[in-house]
């Protein structure tokens, strides 16, 4: 992975909130350093599922969302956040805050304590003065990974009945049915790029096996949130939920 390229992309576009950040997957090809003020890089042609050999086996090539098998021309690209609607592709999903069947719709930002800064590990790093061979770039990336793994959660969310959309990272399947997965806020997280902060990952188990859902499918989950840390091969989650309902993602009614 090109550390500076990855850091530059997330610093320039904003990882957690915004219209989306595209984080390029790397197979060892040379990539230009990206200044902090530059536009985030766009992935170029070729299937992302094969772009990173070490993680290809972890991606589910049968995803029903065009992207894991051929992300460059699919509905979402690596780093994309959920879209508000098919007709408004330049705006990210925005939570309506409405209550549906007893579950309040929340945004991913709601899971982050207000005084926590996800980008703190990169402060003081002048990307435009570094190249990718600079050890400071690699050090910053690894510092960020540890910082994000230990990210604080909001204890007031314990027991909250919530509804939230995100992308699936499969953990445990029973044949074609999904029993356990991580929910993440942007496409490709944990598969093609390092995991998000732990306060941006929910470890989900379902009250019943979910059919026709695969890695990187976009879904809604509804259930009671727990402030509970867990580790898996795909990332560390700061929250957990036993989902009462898992549904394909459709844009919320913000009217």
mmCIF file of N, CA, C and O in Angstrom, residues 151-206:
data_model
loop_
_atom_site.group_PDB
_atom_site.id
_atom_site.type_symbol
_atom_site.label_atom_id
_atom_site.label_comp_id
_atom_site.label_asym_id
_atom_site.label_seq_id
_atom_site.Cartn_x
_atom_site.Cartn_y
_atom_site.Cartn_z
ATOM 1 N N UNK A 151 -10.586 3.789 19.232
ATOM 2 C CA UNK A 151 -11.490 4.945 19.217
ATOM 3 C C UNK A 151 -12.568 4.840 20.291
ATOM 4 O O UNK A 151 -13.141 3.767 20.495
ATOM 5 N N UNK A 152 -12.863 5.930 20.982
ATOM 6 C CA UNK A 152 -13.887 5.901 22.034
ATOM 7 C C UNK A 152 -15.287 5.820 21.455
ATOM 8 O O UNK A 152 -15.528 6.211 20.310
ATOM 9 N N UNK A 153 -16.202 5.300 22.250
ATOM 10 C CA UNK A 153 -17.600 5.207 21.851
ATOM 11 C C UNK A 153 -18.440 6.113 22.741
ATOM 12 O O UNK A 153 -17.948 6.687 23.710
ATOM 13 N N UNK A 154 -19.703 6.249 22.414
ATOM 14 C CA UNK A 154 -20.626 7.075 23.196
ATOM 15 C C UNK A 154 -21.446 6.163 24.103
ATOM 16 O O UNK A 154 -22.353 5.469 23.627
ATOM 17 N N UNK A 155 -21.166 6.139 25.410
ATOM 18 C CA UNK A 155 -21.879 5.228 26.309
ATOM 19 C C UNK A 155 -23.371 5.505 26.406
ATOM 20 O O UNK A 155 -24.146 4.623 26.782
ATOM 21 N N UNK A 156 -23.797 6.711 26.037
ATOM 22 C CA UNK A 156 -25.223 7.041 26.132
ATOM 23 C C UNK A 156 -26.054 6.277 25.110
ATOM 24 O O UNK A 156 -27.282 6.240 25.213
ATOM 25 N N UNK A 157 -25.386 5.639 24.137
ATOM 26 C CA UNK A 157 -26.111 4.882 23.118
ATOM 27 C C UNK A 157 -26.438 3.456 23.551
ATOM 28 O O UNK A 157 -27.123 2.735 22.824
ATOM 29 N N UNK A 158 -25.957 3.049 24.712
ATOM 30 C CA UNK A 158 -26.271 1.722 25.212
ATOM 31 C C UNK A 158 -27.779 1.542 25.333
ATOM 32 O O UNK A 158 -28.472 2.326 25.988
ATOM 33 N N UNK A 159 -28.304 0.520 24.654
ATOM 34 C CA UNK A 159 -29.726 0.228 24.739
ATOM 35 C C UNK A 159 -30.600 1.048 23.813
ATOM 36 O O UNK A 159 -31.832 0.934 23.862
ATOM 37 N N UNK A 160 -29.998 1.869 22.952
ATOM 38 C CA UNK A 160 -30.786 2.699 22.040
ATOM 39 C C UNK A 160 -31.358 1.853 20.900
ATOM 40 O O UNK A 160 -30.652 1.060 20.285
ATOM 41 N N UNK A 161 -32.641 2.023 20.632
ATOM 42 C CA UNK A 161 -33.299 1.332 19.520
ATOM 43 C C UNK A 161 -33.108 2.185 18.276
ATOM 44 O O UNK A 161 -33.693 3.275 18.166
ATOM 45 N N UNK A 162 -32.284 1.720 17.353
ATOM 46 C CA UNK A 162 -31.900 2.558 16.227
ATOM 47 C C UNK A 162 -32.058 1.833 14.894
ATOM 48 O O UNK A 162 -32.143 0.607 14.823
ATOM 49 N N UNK A 163 -32.078 2.631 13.860
ATOM 50 C CA UNK A 163 -32.104 2.149 12.479
ATOM 51 C C UNK A 163 -30.995 2.882 11.744
ATOM 52 O O UNK A 163 -30.876 4.106 11.840
ATOM 53 N N UNK A 164 -30.172 2.126 10.995
ATOM 54 C CA UNK A 164 -28.970 2.710 10.408
ATOM 55 C C UNK A 164 -28.600 1.968 9.128
ATOM 56 O O UNK A 164 -28.671 0.741 9.082
ATOM 57 N N UNK A 165 -28.206 2.680 8.067
ATOM 58 C CA UNK A 165 -27.780 2.002 6.846
ATOM 59 C C UNK A 165 -26.262 1.926 6.751
ATOM 60 O O UNK A 165 -25.545 2.751 7.331
ATOM 61 N N UNK A 166 -25.761 0.949 6.026
ATOM 62 C CA UNK A 166 -24.323 0.833 5.820
ATOM 63 C C UNK A 166 -24.019 -0.318 4.876
ATOM 64 O O UNK A 166 -24.926 -0.913 4.276
ATOM 65 N N UNK A 167 -22.735 -0.632 4.777
ATOM 66 C CA UNK A 167 -22.275 -1.701 3.900
ATOM 67 C C UNK A 167 -21.892 -2.934 4.717
ATOM 68 O O UNK A 167 -21.337 -2.817 5.816
ATOM 69 N N UNK A 168 -22.160 -4.100 4.173
ATOM 70 C CA UNK A 168 -21.940 -5.375 4.858
ATOM 71 C C UNK A 168 -20.523 -5.886 4.637
ATOM 72 O O UNK A 168 -20.006 -5.857 3.517
ATOM 73 N N UNK A 169 -19.896 -6.352 5.717
ATOM 74 C CA UNK A 169 -18.646 -7.111 5.645
ATOM 75 C C UNK A 169 -18.938 -8.464 6.291
ATOM 76 O O UNK A 169 -19.079 -8.563 7.508
ATOM 77 N N UNK A 170 -19.068 -9.502 5.489
ATOM 78 C CA UNK A 170 -19.492 -10.819 5.982
ATOM 79 C C UNK A 170 -18.483 -11.416 6.952
ATOM 80 O O UNK A 170 -17.273 -11.340 6.737
ATOM 81 N N UNK A 171 -19.002 -12.041 8.014
ATOM 82 C CA UNK A 171 -18.154 -12.750 8.977
ATOM 83 C C UNK A 171 -18.504 -14.234 9.056
ATOM 84 O O UNK A 171 -17.632 -15.086 9.062
ATOM 85 N N UNK A 172 -19.788 -14.540 9.134
ATOM 86 C CA UNK A 172 -20.203 -15.930 9.315
ATOM 87 C C UNK A 172 -21.429 -16.216 8.462
ATOM 88 O O UNK A 172 -22.431 -15.504 8.541
ATOM 89 N N UNK A 173 -21.316 -17.256 7.651
ATOM 90 C CA UNK A 173 -22.429 -17.629 6.789
ATOM 91 C C UNK A 173 -22.879 -19.052 7.104
ATOM 92 O O UNK A 173 -22.106 -19.865 7.583
ATOM 93 N N UNK A 174 -24.137 -19.313 6.838
ATOM 94 C CA UNK A 174 -24.695 -20.655 6.963
ATOM 95 C C UNK A 174 -25.241 -21.019 5.589
ATOM 96 O O UNK A 174 -26.369 -20.713 5.261
ATOM 97 N N UNK A 175 -24.382 -21.630 4.775
ATOM 98 C CA UNK A 175 -24.738 -21.841 3.379
ATOM 99 C C UNK A 175 -24.788 -20.505 2.676
ATOM 100 O O UNK A 175 -23.835 -19.740 2.692
ATOM 101 N N UNK A 176 -25.936 -20.193 2.087
ATOM 102 C CA UNK A 176 -26.112 -18.913 1.405
ATOM 103 C C UNK A 176 -26.627 -17.822 2.339
ATOM 104 O O UNK A 176 -26.748 -16.668 1.933
ATOM 105 N N UNK A 177 -26.939 -18.183 3.560
ATOM 106 C CA UNK A 177 -27.508 -17.217 4.497
ATOM 107 C C UNK A 177 -26.428 -16.614 5.387
ATOM 108 O O UNK A 177 -25.494 -17.292 5.810
ATOM 109 N N UNK A 178 -26.571 -15.338 5.668
ATOM 110 C CA UNK A 178 -25.620 -14.593 6.493
ATOM 111 C C UNK A 178 -26.112 -14.538 7.933
ATOM 112 O O UNK A 178 -27.253 -14.166 8.197
ATOM 113 N N UNK A 179 -25.240 -14.903 8.867
ATOM 114 C CA UNK A 179 -25.615 -14.920 10.281
ATOM 115 C C UNK A 179 -24.947 -13.790 11.069
ATOM 116 O O UNK A 179 -25.486 -13.322 12.064
ATOM 117 N N UNK A 180 -23.772 -13.378 10.620
ATOM 118 C CA UNK A 180 -22.989 -12.409 11.382
ATOM 119 C C UNK A 180 -22.179 -11.561 10.406
ATOM 120 O O UNK A 180 -21.618 -12.069 9.439
ATOM 121 N N UNK A 181 -22.137 -10.244 10.670
ATOM 122 C CA UNK A 181 -21.373 -9.364 9.784
ATOM 123 C C UNK A 181 -21.011 -8.064 10.496
ATOM 124 O O UNK A 181 -21.537 -7.759 11.576
ATOM 125 N N UNK A 182 -20.105 -7.317 9.894
ATOM 126 C CA UNK A 182 -19.810 -5.962 10.338
ATOM 127 C C UNK A 182 -20.571 -5.006 9.444
ATOM 128 O O UNK A 182 -20.721 -5.238 8.242
ATOM 129 N N UNK A 183 -21.077 -3.919 10.013
ATOM 130 C CA UNK A 183 -21.682 -2.855 9.231
ATOM 131 C C UNK A 183 -20.727 -1.670 9.252
ATOM 132 O O UNK A 183 -20.269 -1.250 10.328
ATOM 133 N N UNK A 184 -20.388 -1.142 8.077
ATOM 134 C CA UNK A 184 -19.424 -0.052 7.957
ATOM 135 C C UNK A 184 -20.023 1.072 7.123
ATOM 136 O O UNK A 184 -20.933 0.847 6.330
ATOM 137 N N UNK A 185 -19.512 2.312 7.265
ATOM 138 C CA UNK A 185 -20.167 3.461 6.623
ATOM 139 C C UNK A 185 -19.802 3.718 5.177
ATOM 140 O O UNK A 185 -20.493 4.481 4.511
ATOM 141 N N UNK A 186 -18.714 3.132 4.667
ATOM 142 C CA UNK A 186 -18.345 3.411 3.278
ATOM 143 C C UNK A 186 -17.890 2.152 2.567
ATOM 144 O O UNK A 186 -17.423 1.199 3.174
ATOM 145 N N UNK A 187 -18.055 2.171 1.258
ATOM 146 C CA UNK A 187 -17.797 1.004 0.425
ATOM 147 C C UNK A 187 -16.311 0.642 0.437
ATOM 148 O O UNK A 187 -15.449 1.498 0.283
ATOM 149 N N UNK A 188 -16.031 -0.643 0.600
ATOM 150 C CA UNK A 188 -14.653 -1.133 0.555
ATOM 151 C C UNK A 188 -13.973 -1.194 1.901
ATOM 152 O O UNK A 188 -12.869 -1.745 2.012
ATOM 153 N N UNK A 189 -14.580 -0.630 2.937
ATOM 154 C CA UNK A 189 -13.966 -0.637 4.270
ATOM 155 C C UNK A 189 -13.709 -2.066 4.733
ATOM 156 O O UNK A 189 -14.557 -2.935 4.578
ATOM 157 N N UNK A 190 -12.539 -2.304 5.280
ATOM 158 C CA UNK A 190 -12.106 -3.603 5.813
ATOM 159 C C UNK A 190 -11.724 -4.588 4.706
ATOM 160 O O UNK A 190 -11.131 -5.624 4.990
ATOM 161 N N UNK A 191 -12.071 -4.287 3.467
ATOM 162 C CA UNK A 191 -11.791 -5.196 2.363
ATOM 163 C C UNK A 191 -10.622 -4.670 1.537
ATOM 164 O O UNK A 191 -9.617 -5.337 1.352
ATOM 165 N N UNK A 192 -10.764 -3.445 1.033
ATOM 166 C CA UNK A 192 -9.756 -2.869 0.149
ATOM 167 C C UNK A 192 -8.883 -1.826 0.842
ATOM 168 O O UNK A 192 -7.850 -1.441 0.314
ATOM 169 N N UNK A 193 -9.307 -1.319 1.963
ATOM 170 C CA UNK A 193 -8.563 -0.307 2.709
ATOM 171 C C UNK A 193 -8.618 -0.674 4.194
ATOM 172 O O UNK A 193 -9.424 -1.498 4.605
ATOM 173 N N UNK A 194 -7.759 -0.063 5.020
ATOM 174 C CA UNK A 194 -7.804 -0.365 6.460
ATOM 175 C C UNK A 194 -9.186 -0.122 7.055
ATOM 176 O O UNK A 194 -9.965 0.672 6.520
ATOM 177 N N UNK A 195 -9.513 -0.797 8.154
ATOM 178 C CA UNK A 195 -10.839 -0.617 8.773
ATOM 179 C C UNK A 195 -11.063 0.818 9.220
ATOM 180 O O UNK A 195 -10.109 1.538 9.529
ATOM 181 N N UNK A 196 -12.314 1.256 9.281
ATOM 182 C CA UNK A 196 -12.642 2.570 9.846
ATOM 183 C C UNK A 196 -12.340 2.569 11.346
ATOM 184 O O UNK A 196 -12.033 1.530 11.928
ATOM 185 N N UNK A 197 -12.462 3.731 12.003
ATOM 186 C CA UNK A 197 -12.362 3.751 13.467
ATOM 187 C C UNK A 197 -13.369 2.778 14.070
ATOM 188 O O UNK A 197 -14.441 2.552 13.508
ATOM 189 N N UNK A 198 -13.025 2.214 15.214
ATOM 190 C CA UNK A 198 -13.914 1.217 15.815
ATOM 191 C C UNK A 198 -15.277 1.798 16.175
ATOM 192 O O UNK A 198 -16.261 1.062 16.246
ATOM 193 N N UNK A 199 -15.344 3.121 16.393
ATOM 194 C CA UNK A 199 -16.651 3.727 16.666
ATOM 195 C C UNK A 199 -17.456 3.961 15.387
ATOM 196 O O UNK A 199 -18.531 4.564 15.423
ATOM 197 N N UNK A 200 -16.926 3.458 14.266
ATOM 198 C CA UNK A 200 -17.638 3.498 12.994
ATOM 199 C C UNK A 200 -17.849 2.089 12.440
ATOM 200 O O UNK A 200 -18.070 1.905 11.239
ATOM 201 N N UNK A 201 -17.795 1.098 13.323
ATOM 202 C CA UNK A 201 -18.054 -0.289 12.948
ATOM 203 C C UNK A 201 -19.035 -0.894 13.943
ATOM 204 O O UNK A 201 -18.842 -0.775 15.158
ATOM 205 N N UNK A 202 -20.074 -1.535 13.436
ATOM 206 C CA UNK A 202 -21.042 -2.233 14.292
ATOM 207 C C UNK A 202 -20.960 -3.725 13.984
ATOM 208 O O UNK A 202 -21.064 -4.137 12.824
ATOM 209 N N UNK A 203 -20.753 -4.523 15.008
ATOM 210 C CA UNK A 203 -20.735 -5.984 14.874
ATOM 211 C C UNK A 203 -22.181 -6.468 14.972
ATOM 212 O O UNK A 203 -22.808 -6.356 16.024
ATOM 213 N N UNK A 204 -22.701 -6.998 13.880
ATOM 214 C CA UNK A 204 -24.117 -7.344 13.800
ATOM 215 C C UNK A 204 -24.317 -8.851 13.740
ATOM 216 O O UNK A 204 -23.669 -9.545 12.957
ATOM 217 N N UNK A 205 -25.185 -9.342 14.584
ATOM 218 C CA UNK A 205 -25.691 -10.708 14.441
ATOM 219 C C UNK A 205 -27.183 -10.565 14.184
ATOM 220 O O UNK A 205 -27.792 -9.572 14.571
ATOM 221 N N UNK A 206 -27.754 -11.510 13.496
ATOM 222 C CA UNK A 206 -29.164 -11.396 13.142
ATOM 223 C C UNK A 206 -30.003 -12.388 13.934
ATOM 224 O O UNK A 206 -29.551 -13.502 14.225
#
